[in-house]
Amino acid sequence: MNIKKITTFALSAVLAVSALAGCGEKKSDEPKEDNSLVKIQEQGYFTLGLDADFAPMGFTQDDGTIVGFDIDLANAVAEKMGVKVEVKPIDWDAKAMELSTGKIDVIWNGFSISDERRQEVLFSNPYLSTKQSVIVKAGSDIKTKADLAGKKIALQDGSTSEDAVKADAATYESIGDENISRFKENSQVLMEVDAGRADAAVIDEIFVRYYLQKENMTDKFVVLEEGFDEEDYGVGGRLGDYKFMEAVNKALDECKADGTTSEISKKWFGEDLVK
């Protein structure tokens, strides 16, 4: 075999290997099969992650039982899907990691839908609306958001309470980030105001109205009429788990249509607040 033939043969071999490699790369770019719903159906349950101190959405009773509006709704949805719910308290700051690593299947705990969270979470359709409210002690001089300028504010770390304050640029700048204290639980946030270490708190309205009524503290605090933008609650699933989330949405629609969500809402809020 002469040099020209050897060179031609070698070049053909290289091109063939390159072509095979190219085919392999193209194949790896193809979308993975979505077996998210099948997986849930096969194991017979989905794992619900929550901050177990967020009443009335999901919280721990004195006997250790976790109850709440979202727990009741999740169980109703699971029943429609033919599966059960496994409830798992998590570190709220690590919720996205708990979800992405498969330790939980959904974040379902008064979870506010936001564009930022959509980067890490696949949301269901909204099922409830709320807003971030400003809470002060009875008799406080703070009557509006403008009165928060230079005041000490308490809120839950990693919550949409902080997002709402920061989104209101004028209010956020007037307060000053150095005057904002962050805590792990909403109950701690209210304790700061009660003890006088904070002048006001920013908390989810649904939580604070339920909590103040339950703890007979409605005479100690005032929820300002002026709050921050309204937001929607949704179920947070893993990015790519479209079939599972489609099933959740279908079950949510069925629960609304047959009056299940209305009854659950009346149980926890005294009225039907479900979207």
mmCIF file of C-alpha atoms in Angstrom:
data_model
loop_
_atom_site.group_PDB
_atom_site.id
_atom_site.type_symbol
_atom_site.label_atom_id
_atom_site.label_comp_id
_atom_site.label_asym_id
_atom_site.label_seq_id
_atom_site.Cartn_x
_atom_site.Cartn_y
_atom_site.Cartn_z
ATOM 1 C CA MET A 1 0.000 0.000 0.000
ATOM 2 C CA ASN A 2 1.484 3.343 -0.976
ATOM 3 C CA ILE A 3 1.633 6.488 1.185
ATOM 4 C CA LYS A 4 -1.315 8.128 -0.602
ATOM 5 C CA LYS A 5 -3.591 5.136 0.084
ATOM 6 C CA ILE A 6 -2.461 4.971 3.735
ATOM 7 C CA THR A 7 -3.244 8.679 4.195
ATOM 8 C CA THR A 8 -6.664 8.309 2.554
ATOM 9 C CA PHE A 9 -7.506 5.302 4.750
ATOM 10 C CA ALA A 10 -6.453 7.108 7.934
ATOM 11 C CA LEU A 11 -8.485 10.172 7.025
ATOM 12 C CA SER A 12 -11.554 8.016 6.345
ATOM 13 C CA ALA A 13 -11.171 6.361 9.750
ATOM 14 C CA VAL A 14 -10.934 9.705 11.530
ATOM 15 C CA LEU A 15 -14.046 10.994 9.745
ATOM 16 C CA ALA A 16 -15.961 7.856 10.658
ATOM 17 C CA VAL A 17 -15.049 8.181 14.350
ATOM 18 C CA SER A 18 -15.990 11.873 14.273
ATOM 19 C CA ALA A 19 -19.354 11.040 12.716
ATOM 20 C CA LEU A 20 -20.076 8.470 15.417
ATOM 21 C CA ALA A 21 -19.072 10.929 18.128
ATOM 22 C CA GLY A 22 -21.309 13.554 16.587
ATOM 23 C CA CYS A 23 -24.248 11.147 16.590
ATOM 24 C CA GLY A 24 -23.603 10.414 20.257
ATOM 25 C CA GLU A 25 -23.574 14.103 21.156
ATOM 26 C CA LYS A 26 -26.818 14.725 19.311
ATOM 27 C CA LYS A 27 -28.474 11.859 21.114
ATOM 28 C CA SER A 28 -27.429 13.214 24.543
ATOM 29 C CA ASP A 29 -29.108 16.519 23.724
ATOM 30 C CA GLU A 30 -32.483 14.856 23.287
ATOM 31 C CA PRO A 31 -34.972 15.584 26.118
ATOM 32 C CA LYS A 32 -35.204 12.912 28.788
ATOM 33 C CA GLU A 33 -38.417 10.939 29.110
ATOM 34 C CA ASP A 34 -40.730 12.462 31.722
ATOM 35 C CA ASN A 35 -41.638 9.573 34.036
ATOM 36 C CA SER A 36 -42.388 11.828 37.017
ATOM 37 C CA LEU A 37 -46.032 10.797 37.334
ATOM 38 C CA VAL A 38 -45.311 7.105 36.821
ATOM 39 C CA LYS A 39 -42.695 7.256 39.588
ATOM 40 C CA ILE A 40 -45.183 8.778 42.036
ATOM 41 C CA GLN A 41 -47.863 6.264 41.085
ATOM 42 C CA GLU A 42 -45.474 3.348 41.499
ATOM 43 C CA GLN A 43 -44.282 4.413 44.950
ATOM 44 C CA GLY A 44 -47.852 5.253 45.957
ATOM 45 C CA TYR A 45 -47.203 8.671 47.492
ATOM 46 C CA PHE A 46 -45.518 12.031 47.015
ATOM 47 C CA THR A 47 -43.371 13.700 49.651
ATOM 48 C CA LEU A 48 -44.508 17.169 50.703
ATOM 49 C CA GLY A 49 -41.836 19.486 52.115
ATOM 50 C CA LEU A 50 -42.859 22.324 54.416
ATOM 51 C CA ASP A 51 -41.881 24.771 57.123
ATOM 52 C CA ALA A 52 -43.894 23.148 59.917
ATOM 53 C CA ASP A 53 -44.377 26.469 61.722
ATOM 54 C CA PHE A 54 -46.487 28.241 59.103
ATOM 55 C CA ALA A 55 -50.036 28.211 60.434
ATOM 56 C CA PRO A 56 -52.627 27.821 59.119
ATOM 57 C CA MET A 57 -51.048 26.408 55.946
ATOM 58 C CA GLY A 58 -48.987 23.669 57.583
ATOM 59 C CA PHE A 59 -47.918 23.550 61.235
ATOM 60 C CA THR A 60 -47.191 21.242 64.147
ATOM 61 C CA GLN A 61 -49.750 20.775 66.904
ATOM 62 C CA ASP A 62 -48.813 20.172 70.528
ATOM 63 C CA ASP A 63 -49.184 16.414 70.005
ATOM 64 C CA GLY A 64 -46.678 16.523 67.134
ATOM 65 C CA THR A 65 -49.261 16.116 64.380
ATOM 66 C CA ILE A 66 -48.761 18.338 61.329
ATOM 67 C CA VAL A 67 -52.030 19.891 60.181
ATOM 68 C CA GLY A 68 -53.211 22.868 58.155
ATOM 69 C CA PHE A 69 -55.024 24.114 55.091
ATOM 70 C CA ASP A 70 -52.335 22.911 52.690
ATOM 71 C CA ILE A 71 -52.138 19.515 54.382
ATOM 72 C CA ASP A 72 -55.884 19.007 53.940
ATOM 73 C CA LEU A 73 -55.741 20.206 50.335
ATOM 74 C CA ALA A 74 -52.712 18.047 49.522
ATOM 75 C CA ASN A 75 -54.468 14.967 50.929
ATOM 76 C CA ALA A 76 -57.566 15.757 48.852
ATOM 77 C CA VAL A 77 -55.430 16.162 45.713
ATOM 78 C CA ALA A 78 -53.531 12.950 46.443
ATOM 79 C CA GLU A 79 -56.811 11.067 46.834
ATOM 80 C CA LYS A 80 -57.915 12.286 43.410
ATOM 81 C CA MET A 81 -54.594 11.040 42.015
ATOM 82 C CA GLY A 82 -54.900 7.665 43.718
ATOM 83 C CA VAL A 83 -51.853 8.136 45.951
ATOM 84 C CA LYS A 84 -51.050 9.328 49.474
ATOM 85 C CA VAL A 85 -49.019 12.170 51.006
ATOM 86 C CA GLU A 86 -45.862 11.872 53.071
ATOM 87 C CA VAL A 87 -45.282 15.096 55.037
ATOM 88 C CA LYS A 88 -41.684 16.088 55.707
ATOM 89 C CA PRO A 89 -40.597 19.202 57.655
ATOM 90 C CA ILE A 90 -37.572 20.841 56.025
ATOM 91 C CA ASP A 91 -35.201 23.746 56.534
ATOM 92 C CA TRP A 92 -37.053 26.443 54.572
ATOM 93 C CA ASP A 93 -33.772 28.041 53.495
ATOM 94 C CA ALA A 94 -32.795 24.771 51.793
ATOM 95 C CA LYS A 95 -36.164 24.081 50.132
ATOM 96 C CA ALA A 96 -34.897 24.324 46.546
ATOM 97 C CA MET A 97 -32.046 21.901 47.258
ATOM 98 C CA GLU A 98 -34.379 19.462 49.050
ATOM 99 C CA LEU A 99 -36.563 19.481 45.941
ATOM 100 C CA SER A 100 -33.848 19.227 43.295
ATOM 101 C CA THR A 101 -32.064 16.368 45.091
ATOM 102 C CA GLY A 102 -35.263 14.336 45.328
ATOM 103 C CA LYS A 103 -35.638 14.405 49.107
ATOM 104 C CA ILE A 104 -39.103 15.886 48.585
ATOM 105 C CA ASP A 105 -41.421 15.898 45.566
ATOM 106 C CA VAL A 106 -43.256 19.181 46.198
ATOM 107 C CA ILE A 107 -42.960 22.352 48.239
ATOM 108 C CA TRP A 108 -46.524 22.855 49.462
ATOM 109 C CA ASN A 109 -46.720 25.356 52.299
ATOM 110 C CA GLY A 110 -48.168 28.728 51.395
ATOM 111 C CA PHE A 111 -45.470 28.844 48.708
ATOM 112 C CA SER A 112 -45.664 32.156 46.858
ATOM 113 C CA ILE A 113 -45.171 32.146 43.089
ATOM 114 C CA SER A 114 -42.468 34.533 41.852
ATOM 115 C CA ASP A 115 -40.381 34.932 38.703
ATOM 116 C CA GLU A 116 -37.220 34.320 40.705
ATOM 117 C CA ARG A 117 -38.533 31.060 42.122
ATOM 118 C CA ARG A 118 -39.616 29.909 38.661
ATOM 119 C CA GLN A 119 -35.913 29.565 37.845
ATOM 120 C CA GLU A 120 -35.696 26.695 40.351
ATOM 121 C CA VAL A 121 -39.256 25.411 40.641
ATOM 122 C CA LEU A 122 -42.062 24.191 38.374
ATOM 123 C CA PHE A 123 -45.237 25.748 39.787
ATOM 124 C CA SER A 124 -48.793 24.483 39.676
ATOM 125 C CA ASN A 125 -51.619 26.832 38.781
ATOM 126 C CA PRO A 126 -52.328 29.359 41.578
ATOM 127 C CA TYR A 127 -54.917 28.191 44.104
ATOM 128 C CA LEU A 128 -54.919 30.972 46.732
ATOM 129 C CA SER A 129 -54.025 34.674 46.900
ATOM 130 C CA THR A 130 -52.601 36.691 49.776
ATOM 131 C CA LYS A 131 -50.446 39.746 50.397
ATOM 132 C CA GLN A 132 -47.550 40.710 52.631
ATOM 133 C CA SER A 133 -48.926 42.790 55.490
ATOM 134 C CA VAL A 134 -47.327 45.242 57.908
ATOM 135 C CA ILE A 135 -48.012 44.420 61.569
ATOM 136 C CA VAL A 136 -47.404 46.776 64.487
ATOM 137 C CA LYS A 137 -48.260 46.854 68.174
ATOM 138 C CA ALA A 138 -51.584 48.434 69.091
ATOM 139 C CA GLY A 139 -51.102 52.149 69.673
ATOM 140 C CA SER A 140 -48.116 52.410 67.339
ATOM 141 C CA ASP A 141 -47.556 55.662 65.437
ATOM 142 C CA ILE A 142 -46.956 53.620 62.283
ATOM 143 C CA LYS A 143 -50.076 53.864 60.133
ATOM 144 C CA THR A 144 -48.750 53.511 56.566
ATOM 145 C CA LYS A 145 -45.714 52.135 54.740
ATOM 146 C CA ALA A 146 -44.302 55.672 54.586
ATOM 147 C CA ASP A 147 -44.115 55.619 58.398
ATOM 148 C CA LEU A 148 -41.653 52.708 58.255
ATOM 149 C CA ALA A 149 -38.807 55.050 57.273
ATOM 150 C CA GLY A 150 -35.863 54.447 59.572
ATOM 151 C CA LYS A 151 -37.810 51.933 61.687
ATOM 152 C CA LYS A 152 -36.632 48.485 62.779
ATOM 153 C CA ILE A 153 -38.364 45.790 60.755
ATOM 154 C CA ALA A 154 -38.548 42.022 61.417
ATOM 155 C CA LEU A 155 -39.331 39.377 58.778
ATOM 156 C CA GLN A 156 -38.721 35.717 57.943
ATOM 157 C CA ASP A 157 -35.415 34.953 56.279
ATOM 158 C CA GLY A 158 -35.735 33.604 52.736
ATOM 159 C CA SER A 159 -39.442 34.426 52.536
ATOM 160 C CA THR A 160 -41.379 36.522 50.052
ATOM 161 C CA SER A 161 -41.887 39.039 52.844
ATOM 162 C CA GLU A 162 -38.333 40.171 52.205
ATOM 163 C CA ASP A 163 -38.870 40.001 48.431
ATOM 164 C CA ALA A 164 -41.958 42.217 48.754
ATOM 165 C CA VAL A 165 -40.143 44.832 50.816
ATOM 166 C CA LYS A 166 -37.206 44.948 48.420
ATOM 167 C CA ALA A 167 -39.519 45.133 45.412
ATOM 168 C CA ASP A 168 -40.999 48.319 46.869
ATOM 169 C CA ALA A 169 -37.823 50.325 46.262
ATOM 170 C CA ALA A 170 -39.009 53.518 47.924
ATOM 171 C CA THR A 171 -40.075 51.761 51.135
ATOM 172 C CA TYR A 172 -36.981 49.543 51.229
ATOM 173 C CA GLU A 173 -34.610 52.470 50.833
ATOM 174 C CA SER A 174 -36.460 54.515 53.449
ATOM 175 C CA ILE A 175 -36.148 51.666 55.972
ATOM 176 C CA GLY A 176 -32.490 50.866 55.257
ATOM 177 C CA ASP A 177 -31.287 47.261 55.043
ATOM 178 C CA GLU A 178 -29.358 47.702 58.298
ATOM 179 C CA ASN A 179 -32.710 48.095 60.075
ATOM 180 C CA ILE A 180 -34.103 44.779 58.807
ATOM 181 C CA SER A 181 -33.753 41.734 61.083
ATOM 182 C CA ARG A 182 -34.329 38.248 59.683
ATOM 183 C CA PHE A 183 -35.547 35.200 61.582
ATOM 184 C CA LYS A 184 -36.205 31.559 60.745
ATOM 185 C CA GLU A 185 -39.836 31.430 61.899
ATOM 186 C CA ASN A 186 -42.774 33.803 61.622
ATOM 187 C CA SER A 187 -43.621 33.331 65.308
ATOM 188 C CA GLN A 188 -40.179 34.745 66.152
ATOM 189 C CA VAL A 189 -40.887 37.725 63.922
ATOM 190 C CA LEU A 190 -44.000 38.616 65.910
ATOM 191 C CA MET A 191 -42.166 38.096 69.202
ATOM 192 C CA GLU A 192 -39.654 40.757 68.152
ATOM 193 C CA VAL A 193 -42.452 43.282 67.696
ATOM 194 C CA ASP A 194 -44.167 42.224 70.915
ATOM 195 C CA ALA A 195 -40.915 42.661 72.862
ATOM 196 C CA GLY A 196 -40.283 46.078 71.317
ATOM 197 C CA ARG A 197 -37.064 45.017 69.599
ATOM 198 C CA ALA A 198 -38.731 45.699 66.233
ATOM 199 C CA ASP A 199 -41.152 48.488 65.382
ATOM 200 C CA ALA A 200 -43.017 46.474 62.781
ATOM 201 C CA ALA A 201 -43.089 43.131 61.025
ATOM 202 C CA VAL A 202 -43.830 42.153 57.449
ATOM 203 C CA ILE A 203 -45.657 38.815 57.339
ATOM 204 C CA ASP A 204 -47.989 36.913 55.074
ATOM 205 C CA GLU A 205 -51.508 38.181 55.800
ATOM 206 C CA ILE A 206 -53.168 34.760 55.882
ATOM 207 C CA PHE A 207 -50.712 33.518 58.479
ATOM 208 C CA VAL A 208 -50.817 36.559 60.724
ATOM 209 C CA ARG A 209 -54.600 36.910 60.815
ATOM 210 C CA TYR A 210 -55.009 33.237 61.705
ATOM 211 C CA TYR A 211 -52.203 33.345 64.262
ATOM 212 C CA LEU A 212 -53.423 36.454 66.076
ATOM 213 C CA GLN A 213 -56.937 35.048 66.341
ATOM 214 C CA LYS A 214 -55.747 31.643 67.537
ATOM 215 C CA GLU A 215 -53.429 33.119 70.180
ATOM 216 C CA ASN A 216 -55.996 35.702 71.350
ATOM 217 C CA MET A 217 -53.615 38.505 70.403
ATOM 218 C CA THR A 218 -55.860 40.538 68.119
ATOM 219 C CA ASP A 219 -55.956 43.330 70.719
ATOM 220 C CA LYS A 220 -52.157 43.490 70.936
ATOM 221 C CA PHE A 221 -51.371 43.998 67.254
ATOM 222 C CA VAL A 222 -52.718 45.940 64.298
ATOM 223 C CA VAL A 223 -52.545 44.783 60.674
ATOM 224 C CA LEU A 224 -52.160 47.910 58.567
ATOM 225 C CA GLU A 225 -54.650 48.388 55.772
ATOM 226 C CA GLU A 226 -51.811 49.278 53.407
ATOM 227 C CA GLY A 227 -49.630 46.316 52.546
ATOM 228 C CA PHE A 228 -47.436 45.080 49.734
ATOM 229 C CA ASP A 229 -48.441 43.620 46.378
ATOM 230 C CA GLU A 230 -50.815 40.669 46.288
ATOM 231 C CA GLU A 231 -49.247 37.317 45.491
ATOM 232 C CA ASP A 232 -50.438 33.838 44.539
ATOM 233 C CA TYR A 233 -49.760 30.540 46.280
ATOM 234 C CA GLY A 234 -48.847 27.511 44.194
ATOM 235 C CA VAL A 235 -47.469 23.998 44.560
ATOM 236 C CA GLY A 236 -43.764 23.859 43.747
ATOM 237 C CA GLY A 237 -42.437 20.825 41.873
ATOM 238 C CA ARG A 238 -39.157 19.840 40.263
ATOM 239 C CA LEU A 239 -38.202 21.437 36.974
ATOM 240 C CA GLY A 240 -39.069 18.972 34.223
ATOM 241 C CA ASP A 241 -41.721 17.063 36.216
ATOM 242 C CA TYR A 242 -44.444 18.222 33.849
ATOM 243 C CA LYS A 243 -46.618 15.104 33.863
ATOM 244 C CA PHE A 244 -46.736 14.997 37.657
ATOM 245 C CA MET A 245 -47.622 18.693 37.829
ATOM 246 C CA GLU A 246 -50.296 18.260 35.165
ATOM 247 C CA ALA A 247 -51.878 15.608 37.371
ATOM 248 C CA VAL A 248 -51.692 17.929 40.395
ATOM 249 C CA ASN A 249 -53.384 20.729 38.423
ATOM 250 C CA LYS A 250 -56.106 18.355 37.234
ATOM 251 C CA ALA A 251 -56.763 17.201 40.802
ATOM 252 C CA LEU A 252 -56.820 20.800 42.070
ATOM 253 C CA ASP A 253 -59.430 21.642 39.436
ATOM 254 C CA GLU A 254 -61.523 18.635 40.457
ATOM 255 C CA CYS A 255 -61.320 19.595 44.136
ATOM 256 C CA LYS A 256 -62.525 23.091 43.306
ATOM 257 C CA ALA A 257 -65.320 21.839 41.050
ATOM 258 C CA ASP A 258 -66.783 19.442 43.612
ATOM 259 C CA GLY A 259 -66.571 21.934 46.504
ATOM 260 C CA THR A 260 -63.749 20.214 48.391
ATOM 261 C CA THR A 261 -61.484 23.260 48.425
ATOM 262 C CA SER A 262 -64.359 25.490 49.494
ATOM 263 C CA GLU A 263 -65.015 23.317 52.555
ATOM 264 C CA ILE A 264 -61.320 23.215 53.457
ATOM 265 C CA SER A 265 -61.079 26.999 53.143
ATOM 266 C CA LYS A 266 -64.114 27.559 55.354
ATOM 267 C CA LYS A 267 -62.625 25.215 57.940
ATOM 268 C CA TRP A 268 -59.406 27.228 58.239
ATOM 269 C CA PHE A 269 -60.380 30.780 57.253
ATOM 270 C CA GLY A 270 -64.125 30.946 57.852
ATOM 271 C CA GLU A 271 -64.723 31.788 54.181
ATOM 272 C CA ASP A 272 -63.909 30.511 50.698
ATOM 273 C CA LEU A 273 -60.623 32.116 49.641
ATOM 274 C CA VAL A 274 -59.546 29.559 47.057
ATOM 275 C CA LYS A 275 -58.900 30.828 43.506
#
